[in-house]
């Protein structure tokens, strides 16, 4: 007889795995299913930029979620290193943000949360004012994902890669289980859909349409030979130097590409031009790689975190767009509380699936 778990998570990206670990730590039994290998989609592809934050003084729910990640990441990284032996590459290398006139909200946000920043003389980006943000951090996504998988395994979470969920098994109008591609079924008390941009397809049969869609992002990896210093962010483009001489250059934002995950010559050329303009010394850097990932976009830029209307045992965690890494610890805390029926520090309606459409959320986090 296959084991019946308390909670079954569909999707083994950073959101599904981090939430599964938090749930397991609370004492419930958890299984995670993925249609491919764990953590090989957007969660693997991301740049891992972690902006600083202060949850106590964050003004909006999304800022609170981001700031929670900023506070949790150092502890989570140390814990994962100790328990799995895998160093996820978390480090505070500082950042330089080039702000244009319509980015002024960042200054308010930093001031509200007491984040350290200082205006500096740097005219590499015409029309922008440069600020040094010393507490900006980063994590190396592939390493972080490996650590999460190892930790999930260590905690006894049921891990089922290469097992895609094809359909829901319903009994008396309630979801009782899932059906796999090979025709077998698995049951659980509660379900969490964390399937990135593919969540929309899974939710359709439950009469739930959120408008979650893929937004392709391309990354170019350069080898500069030595540490290129702080992270540099200008609008949607950035340079993320790893300490070992590698520099990630990101990232395009291409919703029109749909689920096509390949890089394009024009996208990569655009990134190379940006890199050379911001740091001319990168002109001699060799190309070490390139890839693309599909961010889960939502219509208003906010994630969907809550239960599916009409199905009180089916929850959703997706739509994190450009910020799923930095939002993953806060998301895991919020959803673990929701699934376990505990009070949440953020109101339920902030990220509810049936929230009223509003103006697009301000881009209070970027990557
Ligand atoms: C180029 C790029 C740069 C980025 N940079 C940053 C950054 O610097 N900082 C930051 O915070 N965020 C960044 N992001 C965003 C971040 O990576 C995403 O928001 C985050 O990874 C989303 O995680 P997820 O777990 O929701 O989705 P995913 O990683 O897509 O995971 C979903 C999983 O669900 C599985 N799945 C799908 N359908 C099924 C099914 N039917 N059955 C079972 N499993 C299924 C998939 O195989 C996949 O493994 C970046 C993204 C990209 C693409």
Coordinates of C-alpha atoms and ligand atoms in Angstrom, one line a residue:
X1 CA 0.0 0.0 0.0
X2 CA 1.5 3.4 -0.9
X3 CA 1.9 5.8 2.0
X4 CA -0.9 8.4 2.3
X5 CA 0.6 11.7 3.2
X6 CA -1.1 14.6 5.1
X7 CA -0.1 17.1 2.4
X8 CA 0.8 16.5 -1.2
X9 CA 2.8 19.3 -3.0
X10 CA 2.6 19.5 -6.8
X11 CA 5.8 21.1 -8.1
X12 CA 9.3 20.7 -6.7
X13 CA 10.7 24.2 -7.5
X14 CA 11.9 26.6 -4.8
X15 CA 8.4 27.4 -3.7
X16 CA 7.1 23.9 -3.4
X17 CA 10.3 22.5 -1.7
X18 CA 10.7 25.4 0.8
X19 CA 7.1 25.1 1.8
X20 CA 7.3 21.3 2.1
X21 CA 10.3 21.6 4.4
X22 CA 8.5 24.1 6.7
X23 CA 5.4 21.8 6.8
X24 CA 7.5 18.8 7.6
X25 CA 9.3 20.7 10.4
X26 CA 5.8 21.3 11.9
X27 CA 5.3 17.6 12.1
X28 CA 3.0 16.7 9.3
X29 CA 3.8 14.1 6.6
X30 CA 4.5 15.6 3.1
X31 CA 5.2 14.4 -0.4
X32 CA 6.4 16.4 -3.3
X33 CA 5.7 15.4 -6.9
X34 CA 7.4 16.9 -10.0
X35 CA 6.8 16.1 -13.6
X36 CA 10.6 16.4 -14.2
X37 CA 13.7 16.5 -12.0
X38 CA 13.3 18.8 -8.9
X39 CA 14.3 22.4 -9.2
X40 CA 15.2 22.4 -12.8
X41 CA 12.8 25.2 -14.1
X42 CA 12.8 28.9 -13.2
X43 CA 14.1 28.1 -9.7
X44 CA 17.3 26.8 -11.2
X45 CA 17.6 29.5 -13.8
X46 CA 17.2 32.6 -11.6
X47 CA 20.0 35.0 -10.6
X48 CA 19.4 34.7 -6.8
X49 CA 19.4 38.4 -6.0
X50 CA 18.2 38.9 -2.4
X51 CA 17.5 42.6 -1.6
X52 CA 17.6 43.7 2.0
X53 CA 14.5 44.2 4.1
X54 CA 13.0 44.7 7.5
X55 CA 9.7 42.8 8.0
X56 CA 8.9 44.8 11.2
X57 CA 8.7 48.1 9.2
X58 CA 7.6 46.8 5.8
X59 CA 4.6 48.8 4.6
X60 CA 2.8 46.4 2.3
X61 CA 2.2 42.6 2.5
X62 CA 4.4 41.9 -0.5
X63 CA 7.2 44.0 1.1
X64 CA 6.7 42.0 4.3
X65 CA 7.1 38.7 2.3
X66 CA 10.3 40.0 0.6
X67 CA 11.7 41.3 3.9
X68 CA 11.0 38.0 5.6
X69 CA 13.2 36.3 3.0
X70 CA 15.9 38.8 3.6
X71 CA 15.9 38.0 7.3
X72 CA 15.4 34.2 6.8
X73 CA 18.0 33.5 4.1
X74 CA 21.2 33.8 6.3
X75 CA 19.8 31.4 8.9
X76 CA 18.2 29.1 6.4
X77 CA 21.5 28.9 4.4
X78 CA 23.5 28.2 7.6
X79 CA 21.1 25.5 8.6
X80 CA 21.1 23.9 5.2
X81 CA 24.9 23.9 5.2
X82 CA 25.1 22.3 8.6
X83 CA 22.5 19.6 8.0
X84 CA 23.2 18.7 4.3
X85 CA 26.9 19.8 3.9
X86 CA 25.9 21.8 0.8
X87 CA 26.9 25.5 0.7
X88 CA 24.3 27.4 -1.2
X89 CA 26.6 30.3 -1.9
X90 CA 24.7 32.8 0.2
X91 CA 26.8 36.0 0.6
X92 CA 26.3 39.7 1.1
X93 CA 28.2 41.4 -1.8
X94 CA 26.3 44.7 -1.7
X95 CA 24.6 46.3 -4.6
X96 CA 24.5 49.4 -6.7
X97 CA 21.0 50.4 -7.9
X98 CA 20.7 52.8 -10.8
X99 CA 17.3 54.5 -10.2
X100 CA 15.4 56.4 -12.8
X101 CA 12.7 59.1 -11.9
X102 CA 9.9 56.5 -11.7
X103 CA 11.9 54.3 -9.4
X104 CA 11.7 56.8 -6.5
X105 CA 9.5 54.4 -4.5
X106 CA 12.7 52.4 -3.8
X107 CA 14.0 55.4 -1.7
X108 CA 10.8 55.5 0.3
X109 CA 10.9 51.8 0.8
X110 CA 14.5 51.8 2.0
X111 CA 13.8 54.7 4.3
X112 CA 10.7 53.0 5.8
X113 CA 12.5 49.8 6.4
X114 CA 15.7 51.4 7.7
X115 CA 17.7 49.8 4.9
X116 CA 21.2 51.3 4.5
X117 CA 21.8 53.2 1.2
X118 CA 24.0 56.0 0.0
X119 CA 24.0 58.1 -3.1
X120 CA 27.2 57.7 -5.1
X121 CA 28.9 59.3 -8.1
X122 CA 28.5 56.8 -10.9
X123 CA 27.2 57.9 -14.3
X124 CA 27.4 54.5 -16.1
X125 CA 23.7 54.6 -16.7
X126 CA 22.6 57.8 -18.4
X127 CA 19.6 59.5 -16.7
X128 CA 19.8 57.4 -13.5
X129 CA 21.1 58.2 -10.0
X130 CA 23.3 55.6 -8.4
X131 CA 22.9 54.3 -4.9
X132 CA 25.1 51.9 -3.0
X133 CA 23.0 49.3 -1.0
X134 CA 25.6 47.5 1.1
X135 CA 23.3 44.8 2.5
X136 CA 22.2 43.4 -0.9
X137 CA 22.9 39.6 -0.9
X138 CA 22.7 36.7 -3.3
X139 CA 22.4 32.9 -3.4
X140 CA 23.5 30.5 -6.1
X141 CA 20.2 28.9 -7.2
X142 CA 21.4 25.5 -8.4
X143 CA 23.3 25.0 -5.1
X144 CA 20.4 26.2 -3.0
X145 CA 18.0 23.8 -4.8
X146 CA 20.4 20.9 -4.2
X147 CA 20.5 21.8 -0.5
X148 CA 16.7 22.0 -0.3
X149 CA 16.3 18.6 -2.0
X150 CA 18.9 17.0 0.3
X151 CA 17.2 18.6 3.4
X152 CA 13.7 17.4 2.2
X153 CA 15.1 13.9 1.8
X154 CA 16.8 14.0 5.2
X155 CA 13.5 15.1 6.8
X156 CA 11.7 12.1 5.3
X157 CA 9.6 14.1 2.8
X158 CA 8.4 11.7 0.1
X159 CA 10.2 12.9 -3.1
X160 CA 8.7 11.8 -6.4
X161 CA 10.5 13.2 -9.4
X162 CA 9.4 12.5 -13.0
X163 CA 5.9 12.0 -11.9
X164 CA 3.6 14.6 -13.4
X165 CA 0.1 15.2 -12.1
X166 CA -2.4 14.8 -14.9
X167 CA -5.8 15.1 -13.2
X168 CA -7.6 15.4 -9.9
X169 CA -9.4 12.6 -8.3
X170 CA -12.7 13.9 -6.8
X171 CA -15.1 12.2 -4.4
X172 CA -18.4 14.0 -3.6
X173 CA -17.1 17.3 -5.1
X174 CA -14.0 17.3 -2.9
X175 CA -10.5 16.6 -4.1
X176 CA -9.3 13.3 -2.6
X177 CA -6.3 12.6 -4.7
X178 CA -4.3 13.1 -7.8
X179 CA -3.9 11.0 -10.9
X180 CA -0.4 10.5 -12.4
X181 CA 0.6 10.1 -16.0
X182 CA 1.0 6.3 -15.5
X183 CA -2.6 6.1 -14.4
X184 CA -1.8 5.5 -10.7
X185 CA -3.4 7.6 -7.9
X186 CA -2.1 9.2 -4.7
X187 CA -4.3 10.5 -1.9
X188 CA -3.8 13.2 0.8
X189 CA -5.8 15.4 3.1
X190 CA -4.5 18.6 1.6
X191 CA -2.9 19.6 -1.7
X192 CA -0.6 22.5 -2.6
X193 CA -0.2 23.5 -6.3
X194 CA 3.2 25.1 -6.7
X195 CA 3.7 24.2 -10.4
X196 CA 5.0 27.6 -11.6
X197 CA 3.5 28.8 -14.8
X198 CA 2.0 25.3 -15.4
X199 CA -0.3 25.8 -12.4
X200 CA -2.9 27.4 -14.6
X201 CA -3.4 24.1 -16.5
X202 CA -3.8 22.2 -13.3
X203 CA -6.3 24.6 -11.8
X204 CA -8.6 24.8 -14.9
X205 CA -10.4 21.6 -14.0
X206 CA -11.2 23.0 -10.6
X207 CA -12.9 26.0 -12.3
X208 CA -10.1 28.3 -11.2
X209 CA -8.5 30.7 -13.7
X210 CA -5.9 33.0 -12.4
X211 CA -4.1 34.2 -15.5
X212 CA -0.8 32.8 -14.4
X213 CA 1.5 32.8 -17.4
X214 CA 5.1 32.2 -18.4
X215 CA 7.5 35.1 -18.7
X216 CA 10.7 34.0 -20.3
X217 CA 14.0 35.4 -18.9
X218 CA 17.4 34.8 -20.5
X219 CA 20.7 34.9 -18.7
X220 CA 24.2 35.2 -20.1
X221 CA 27.1 33.9 -17.9
X222 CA 30.5 35.5 -18.3
X223 CA 33.8 34.6 -16.9
X224 CA 35.6 37.8 -15.8
X225 CA 38.5 36.0 -14.2
X226 CA 38.2 37.8 -10.9
X227 CA 35.4 39.1 -8.6
X228 CA 33.6 41.9 -10.3
X229 CA 32.3 43.4 -7.1
X230 CA 28.8 44.3 -6.1
X231 CA 25.5 43.4 -7.9
X232 CA 24.5 46.2 -10.3
X233 CA 20.8 46.7 -11.1
X234 CA 19.4 49.1 -13.7
X235 CA 15.7 48.7 -14.4
X236 CA 15.2 45.1 -15.5
X237 CA 18.9 44.5 -16.3
X238 CA 21.5 43.4 -13.8
X239 CA 25.0 42.0 -13.3
X240 CA 25.4 39.5 -10.5
X241 CA 29.1 38.7 -9.8
X242 CA 29.7 35.5 -8.1
X243 CA 32.8 35.6 -6.0
X244 CA 34.8 33.2 -8.2
X245 CA 34.9 35.5 -11.3
X246 CA 31.7 34.4 -12.9
X247 CA 29.1 37.1 -13.7
X248 CA 25.5 36.5 -14.4
X249 CA 24.0 39.1 -16.8
X250 CA 20.2 39.2 -16.8
X251 CA 17.6 39.4 -17.8
X252 CA 15.1 39.6 -20.6
X253 CA 11.4 39.7 -19.9
X254 CA 9.5 38.0 -22.7
X255 CA 5.9 37.0 -22.0
X256 CA 5.4 36.7 -25.8
X257 CA 7.7 33.6 -25.9
X258 CA 5.0 31.5 -24.1
X259 CA 6.4 28.2 -22.9
X260 CA 9.4 28.3 -25.3
X261 CA 12.4 28.1 -23.1
X262 CA 15.4 28.6 -25.4
X263 CA 17.8 31.6 -25.6
X264 CA 17.8 33.8 -28.6
X265 CA 20.8 35.5 -30.4
X266 CA 19.2 38.9 -30.0
X267 CA 18.4 38.4 -26.3
X268 CA 22.0 37.4 -25.5
X269 CA 23.4 40.2 -27.6
X270 CA 21.3 42.7 -25.7
X271 CA 22.6 41.3 -22.4
X272 CA 26.2 41.4 -23.6
X273 CA 25.8 45.1 -24.7
X274 CA 24.4 46.0 -21.3
X275 CA 27.3 44.2 -19.5
X276 CA 30.0 45.9 -21.6
X277 CA 28.4 49.3 -21.1
X278 CA 28.1 49.0 -17.3
X279 CA 31.5 47.4 -16.7
X280 CA 33.7 48.0 -19.8
X281 CA 36.3 45.6 -18.4
X282 CA 33.8 42.8 -19.1
X283 CA 34.4 43.3 -22.9
X284 CA 37.2 40.7 -22.7
X285 CA 35.3 38.3 -20.5
X286 CA 34.6 34.9 -22.1
X287 CA 31.1 33.5 -22.4
X288 CA 30.7 30.6 -19.9
X289 CA 27.1 29.7 -20.6
X290 CA 23.6 30.9 -21.3
X291 CA 20.1 29.7 -20.4
X292 CA 16.5 30.8 -20.1
X293 CA 13.8 30.1 -17.6
X294 CA 10.0 30.7 -17.4
X295 CA 9.0 32.9 -14.5
X296 CA 5.4 32.4 -13.2
X297 CA 3.8 35.8 -14.0
X298 CA 0.4 37.0 -12.5
X299 CA -1.9 39.7 -13.9
X300 CA -1.2 42.2 -11.1
X301 CA 2.4 41.2 -10.3
X302 CA 1.6 39.7 -6.9
X303 CA 1.7 36.0 -6.1
X304 CA -1.4 33.9 -5.5
X305 CA -1.2 32.3 -2.1
X306 CA -4.4 30.7 -0.7
X307 CA -7.0 28.1 -1.2
X308 CA -8.9 27.5 -4.4
X309 CA -12.4 28.9 -4.1
X310 CA -14.8 26.0 -3.5
X311 CA -12.0 23.6 -2.5
X312 CA -10.9 24.2 1.1
X313 CA -8.3 21.5 0.9
X314 CA -6.5 22.7 -2.2
X315 CA -4.0 25.6 -1.9
X316 CA -2.0 27.4 -4.5
X317 CA 1.4 29.1 -4.3
X318 CA 2.5 30.6 -7.6
X319 CA 2.8 33.9 -9.6
X320 CA 6.0 35.0 -7.9
X321 CA 7.3 36.5 -11.2
X322 CA 10.8 38.0 -11.0
X323 CA 11.1 37.4 -7.2
X324 CA 10.3 33.8 -6.3
X325 CA 13.7 33.2 -4.7
X326 CA 13.6 36.2 -2.4
X327 CA 9.9 35.5 -1.6
X328 CA 10.3 31.8 -1.0
X329 CA 11.0 31.8 2.8
X330 CA 8.0 34.2 3.4
X331 CA 5.8 32.2 1.1
X332 CA 6.7 29.0 3.0
X333 CA 5.9 30.6 6.3
X334 CA 2.6 32.0 5.2
X335 CA 1.4 28.9 3.5
X336 CA 2.5 26.5 6.2
X337 CA 0.4 28.6 8.6
X338 CA -2.6 28.5 6.2
X339 CA -2.4 24.8 5.6
X340 CA -2.0 24.1 9.3
X341 CA -4.8 26.4 10.3
X342 CA -2.5 28.7 12.3
X343 CA -2.8 32.5 12.5
X344 CA -0.8 34.3 9.8
X345 CA 1.1 37.5 10.2
X346 CA -0.1 38.7 6.8
X347 CA -3.9 39.0 6.2
X348 CA -5.3 36.1 4.1
X349 CA -6.9 38.4 1.5
X350 CA -3.5 40.0 0.5
X351 CA -2.7 37.2 -1.9
X352 CA -6.1 35.5 -2.1
X353 CA -7.0 33.8 -5.4
X354 CA -10.3 35.7 -5.6
X355 CA -8.8 39.1 -4.7
X356 CA -10.3 42.1 -6.6
X357 CA -8.3 43.1 -9.7
X358 CA -6.3 46.2 -8.8
X359 CA -3.7 48.3 -10.4
X360 CA -0.5 46.4 -11.0
X361 CA 1.6 46.1 -7.9
X362 CA 4.5 48.5 -7.7
X363 CA 7.7 46.6 -8.6
X364 CA 8.9 46.7 -5.0
X365 CA 11.3 43.8 -5.8
X366 CA 13.2 43.2 -8.9
X367 CA 15.6 40.6 -10.3
Ligands
LIG1 C1 16.2 34.4 -15.6 C2 15.6 34.5 -14.3 C3 16.1 35.2 -13.3 C4 15.6 35.3 -12.0 N1 16.2 36.0 -11.0 C5 15.7 36.0 -9.8 C6 16.3 36.6 -8.7 O1 17.4 37.2 -8.9 N2 15.7 36.7 -7.5 C7 14.5 36.2 -7.3 O2 14.0 36.2 -6.2 N3 13.8 35.5 -8.3 C8 14.4 35.4 -9.5 N4 13.7 34.8 -10.5 C9 12.4 34.3 -10.3 C10 12.3 33.0 -9.6 O3 13.3 32.1 -10.2 C11 10.9 32.4 -9.8 O4 9.9 33.3 -9.4 C12 10.8 31.1 -9.0 O5 11.9 30.2 -9.3 C13 9.5 30.4 -9.1 O6 9.6 29.2 -8.4 P1 8.4 28.1 -8.5 O7 8.8 27.0 -7.5 O8 7.1 28.8 -8.3 O9 8.4 27.6 -10.0 P2 9.3 26.6 -10.8 O10 10.7 26.7 -10.5 O11 8.9 26.8 -12.2 O12 8.8 25.2 -10.3 C14 7.6 24.6 -10.6 C15 7.8 23.1 -10.7 O13 6.5 22.5 -11.0 C16 6.7 21.4 -11.8 N5 5.5 21.0 -12.5 C17 4.8 21.7 -13.5 N6 3.7 21.1 -13.9 C18 3.6 19.9 -13.1 C19 2.7 18.9 -13.0 N7 1.6 18.8 -13.8 N8 2.9 17.9 -12.1 C20 4.0 17.9 -11.3 N9 5.0 19.0 -11.3 C21 4.7 20.0 -12.2 C22 7.8 21.9 -12.8 O14 8.5 20.8 -13.4 C23 8.7 22.7 -11.9 O15 9.8 21.9 -11.3 C24 14.3 34.7 -11.8 C25 13.7 33.9 -12.8 C26 14.4 33.8 -14.0 C27 13.7 33.0 -15.1

